[in-house]
XYZ file of C-alpha atoms in Angstrom:
286
model
C 28.215 -37.397 31.206
C 28.658 -39.260 27.907
C 29.893 -42.830 28.133
C 33.478 -43.744 27.318
C 32.685 -45.176 23.861
C 30.977 -41.977 22.723
C 33.909 -39.872 23.926
C 36.420 -42.161 22.160
C 34.432 -41.840 18.917
C 34.400 -38.068 19.217
C 38.161 -37.985 19.851
C 38.759 -40.123 16.754
C 36.450 -37.917 14.659
C 38.094 -34.657 15.792
C 41.575 -36.122 15.232
C 40.619 -37.124 11.698
C 39.248 -33.652 10.981
C 42.412 -32.098 12.387
C 44.564 -34.136 10.000
C 42.465 -32.973 7.030
C 42.577 -29.281 7.978
C 46.304 -29.476 8.657
C 46.920 -31.035 5.227
C 44.743 -28.399 3.523
C 46.688 -25.672 5.315
C 50.000 -27.003 3.993
C 48.644 -27.328 0.438
C 47.300 -23.763 0.477
C 50.582 -22.462 1.907
C 52.482 -24.043 -0.990
C 50.067 -22.630 -3.582
C 50.040 -19.223 -1.888
C 53.794 -18.799 -2.354
C 53.494 -19.203 -6.120
C 50.385 -17.013 -6.409
C 51.892 -14.319 -4.175
C 55.082 -14.221 -6.255
C 52.984 -13.850 -9.418
C 50.916 -10.870 -8.201
C 53.958 -9.221 -6.582
C 55.910 -9.471 -9.838
C 52.960 -8.112 -11.837
C 52.218 -4.986 -9.794
C 55.265 -2.905 -10.902
C 54.325 -3.479 -14.553
C 50.695 -2.597 -13.859
C 51.671 0.576 -11.985
C 54.067 1.638 -14.747
C 51.446 1.037 -17.422
C 48.985 3.216 -15.502
C 51.634 5.916 -15.074
C 52.392 5.869 -18.796
C 48.698 6.154 -19.637
C 48.361 9.097 -17.252
C 51.363 10.817 -18.800
C 49.980 10.486 -22.315
C 46.450 11.475 -21.314
C 47.723 14.601 -19.586
C 49.205 15.843 -22.872
C 46.002 15.396 -24.904
C 43.227 17.945 -25.110
C 40.308 17.109 -22.818
C 37.785 17.390 -25.645
C 39.276 14.402 -27.431
C 37.338 11.348 -26.318
C 37.911 7.620 -26.579
C 35.273 4.961 -27.217
C 36.172 3.303 -23.920
C 35.750 6.528 -21.922
C 32.326 7.515 -23.242
C 30.186 8.611 -20.316
C 26.537 7.555 -20.750
C 23.490 7.610 -18.549
C 23.748 4.493 -16.425
C 20.787 2.208 -17.085
C 22.410 -1.168 -17.774
C 25.106 -2.353 -15.391
C 27.327 -5.433 -15.479
C 29.056 -6.529 -12.283
C 31.971 -8.944 -12.647
C 31.936 -10.919 -9.371
C 35.184 -12.804 -8.722
C 35.058 -15.569 -6.103
C 36.636 -19.024 -5.791
C 35.516 -22.403 -7.075
C 35.840 -24.015 -3.643
C 34.892 -23.130 -0.096
C 36.625 -23.653 3.254
C 38.290 -20.242 3.013
C 36.533 -18.273 5.730
C 34.611 -15.166 4.679
C 36.478 -14.887 1.363
C 33.459 -15.626 -0.836
C 30.706 -14.297 1.413
C 32.386 -10.867 1.532
C 32.299 -10.619 -2.271
C 28.681 -11.777 -2.471
C 27.706 -9.282 0.229
C 29.483 -6.419 -1.567
C 27.853 -7.267 -4.908
C 24.410 -7.324 -3.275
C 25.082 -3.943 -1.663
C 26.068 -2.480 -5.050
C 22.996 -3.895 -6.766
C 20.545 -2.813 -4.048
C 21.926 0.633 -3.206
C 24.213 2.252 -5.767
C 22.449 0.640 -8.741
C 18.973 0.351 -7.235
C 16.378 0.600 -10.005
C 18.957 -0.153 -12.721
C 19.126 -3.206 -14.943
C 21.922 -5.126 -13.198
C 23.481 -8.279 -14.671
C 26.290 -10.494 -13.398
C 29.324 -12.070 -15.003
C 30.483 -14.622 -12.455
C 34.032 -15.890 -12.113
C 34.010 -18.710 -9.578
C 31.454 -21.397 -8.741
C 30.574 -19.775 -5.420
C 29.408 -16.602 -7.175
C 27.425 -18.694 -9.636
C 25.712 -20.559 -6.784
C 24.880 -17.272 -5.049
C 23.382 -15.439 -8.043
C 21.926 -18.170 -10.245
C 18.518 -17.802 -8.594
C 18.352 -14.170 -9.724
C 18.305 -15.254 -13.399
C 20.615 -12.306 -14.177
C 23.825 -14.225 -14.860
C 24.969 -13.484 -18.413
C 28.142 -15.567 -18.282
C 30.081 -18.017 -16.139
C 33.886 -17.999 -16.423
C 34.626 -20.266 -13.459
C 36.983 -22.418 -15.528
C 39.458 -19.538 -15.946
C 41.212 -20.562 -12.712
C 42.123 -23.911 -14.303
C 44.501 -22.049 -16.628
C 44.947 -18.488 -15.387
C 47.017 -16.874 -18.155
C 46.984 -13.386 -19.631
C 45.906 -14.765 -23.004
C 42.814 -16.442 -21.561
C 41.886 -13.391 -19.497
C 42.389 -11.110 -22.523
C 39.595 -12.953 -24.335
C 37.172 -12.130 -21.498
C 38.345 -8.499 -21.378
C 37.918 -8.101 -25.139
C 34.374 -9.423 -24.880
C 33.561 -6.918 -22.112
C 35.048 -4.053 -24.130
C 33.053 -5.044 -27.211
C 29.814 -5.219 -25.226
C 30.426 -1.763 -23.756
C 31.227 -0.204 -27.136
C 28.105 -1.833 -28.611
C 26.006 -0.180 -25.895
C 24.927 -3.410 -24.192
C 26.114 -1.974 -20.881
C 26.585 1.585 -19.684
C 28.914 0.632 -16.850
C 31.002 -2.409 -15.909
C 32.422 -2.905 -12.400
C 34.781 -5.556 -11.050
C 34.424 -6.814 -7.458
C 37.265 -8.939 -6.072
C 39.500 -9.548 -3.061
C 42.729 -7.603 -3.243
C 45.686 -9.469 -1.774
C 47.514 -7.717 1.084
C 48.945 -10.637 3.018
C 48.005 -14.179 3.968
C 45.681 -12.992 6.737
C 44.226 -9.883 5.075
C 42.179 -9.568 1.898
C 40.596 -6.242 0.943
C 37.236 -6.326 -0.840
C 37.729 -3.995 -3.806
C 35.291 -2.544 -6.335
C 36.876 -1.093 -9.476
C 35.236 0.698 -12.366
C 36.267 -1.214 -15.465
C 34.308 0.713 -18.091
C 33.904 3.509 -18.910
C 37.435 4.586 -18.058
C 37.395 7.111 -15.246
C 38.800 10.579 -16.002
C 42.478 10.540 -15.129
C 43.707 13.160 -12.693
C 47.434 13.870 -12.671
C 48.629 15.291 -9.354
C 52.078 16.365 -10.444
C 53.151 18.436 -13.424
C 53.938 16.290 -16.432
C 56.903 16.916 -18.701
C 55.443 17.288 -22.170
C 58.760 17.571 -24.024
C 58.361 14.295 -25.904
C 58.384 13.254 -29.525
C 55.783 10.557 -30.146
C 55.956 8.005 -32.933
C 53.280 7.117 -33.924
C 50.959 9.881 -32.726
C 49.794 10.161 -29.121
C 46.242 9.225 -30.111
C 47.401 6.058 -31.848
C 49.496 5.088 -28.839
C 46.564 5.628 -26.470
C 44.235 3.634 -28.735
C 46.595 0.670 -28.327
C 47.492 1.351 -24.715
C 43.947 1.566 -23.301
C 42.857 -1.953 -24.406
C 46.113 -3.367 -23.041
C 45.583 -1.484 -19.773
C 42.017 -2.851 -19.447
C 43.168 -6.414 -20.077
C 45.911 -5.935 -17.528
C 43.391 -4.544 -14.997
C 41.175 -7.628 -15.258
C 44.163 -9.985 -15.151
C 45.499 -8.220 -12.056
C 42.093 -8.543 -10.348
C 42.004 -12.281 -11.040
C 45.597 -12.709 -9.863
C 44.823 -10.790 -6.694
C 41.748 -12.929 -6.054
C 43.661 -16.152 -6.724
C 46.383 -15.254 -4.215
C 43.800 -14.015 -1.706
C 41.894 -17.295 -1.927
C 44.893 -19.373 -0.907
C 45.814 -16.909 1.829
C 42.265 -16.995 3.214
C 42.113 -20.796 3.043
C 45.496 -21.200 4.721
C 44.424 -18.873 7.545
C 41.026 -20.570 7.916
C 42.559 -24.057 8.014
C 45.181 -22.892 10.516
C 42.424 -21.666 12.843
C 40.395 -24.831 12.259
C 43.418 -26.984 13.149
C 44.018 -24.991 16.326
C 40.351 -25.308 17.316
C 40.368 -29.035 16.601
C 43.512 -29.473 18.715
C 41.918 -27.606 21.606
C 38.700 -29.627 21.318
C 40.634 -32.916 21.172
C 42.569 -31.998 24.331
C 39.311 -31.141 26.127
C 37.761 -34.437 25.044
C 40.809 -36.376 26.224
C 40.572 -34.668 29.595
C 36.868 -35.493 29.787
C 37.609 -39.095 28.757
C 40.280 -39.481 31.446
C 37.973 -38.041 34.098
C 35.139 -40.353 33.034
C 37.488 -43.355 32.964
C 38.860 -42.491 36.401
C 35.317 -42.118 37.774
C 34.354 -45.462 36.254
C 37.359 -47.221 37.803
C 36.678 -45.590 41.174
C 33.058 -46.758 41.075
C 34.154 -50.295 40.242
C 36.621 -50.306 43.164
C 33.932 -49.019 45.514
C 31.537 -51.737 44.359
C 34.179 -54.446 44.929
C 35.064 -53.117 48.390
C 31.367 -52.800 49.294
C 30.697 -56.364 48.146
C 33.665 -57.688 50.126
C 32.520 -55.943 53.275
C 28.992 -57.307 52.843
C 30.355 -60.861 52.629
C 32.484 -60.363 55.743
C 29.504 -59.140 57.681
């Protein structure tokens, strides 16, 4: 059994760790509320924009193509991997890294795969592959639509120029504080849109439908990337809050066990001292 000093040091160390994890939990909970409100407020707009694009696309002849929907033989692939800049958030980052590796080694095996990393953890994971074409980890310092639009415009330009035949986004979709869903979305080319219900085509368009779609598709792509980053940002704080909550609970349990061990060791030490005193007294009397 460890001596009393060692147990006291361990109790102090665990207590200190527990204070840190508890503080990190409260900070993440405060940030999560703001991030959750942002993604919740954005989703209705995103859904309505997609619905509008579907409605317009359903009224246009299928032989009319768009430069962002050009289907090419997939040889060059760009994967946009969205992680966090910091750790201590459970499996949040490792799940993304694992999913990206699965994509690169199975679905795109034999293809020329490159990475655009958003988050320092993704950069650390893929920098040894020498296939990182860009690092946008600083976007989380000022996550606005304007800043994200610049990245989206660059991706669209690279696709149109033929630098990549396909661009995918991998991120954590926010469901709740305890659940994040690893999601892979095709960014470019735009997937063919299937409309399940009959669309009312009795509309008068000004300007023409083609002109509207030409403006709507870039906006929809920018919104898609912004939504992915917002989802990931909210998921990060939810994952960190959950991880720190579990860490605090584990530290509390460990501290209680150490205190019990300390009390038992202290009681045993006192008992031994009493026995030694009594034994010495009896020896003198004899």
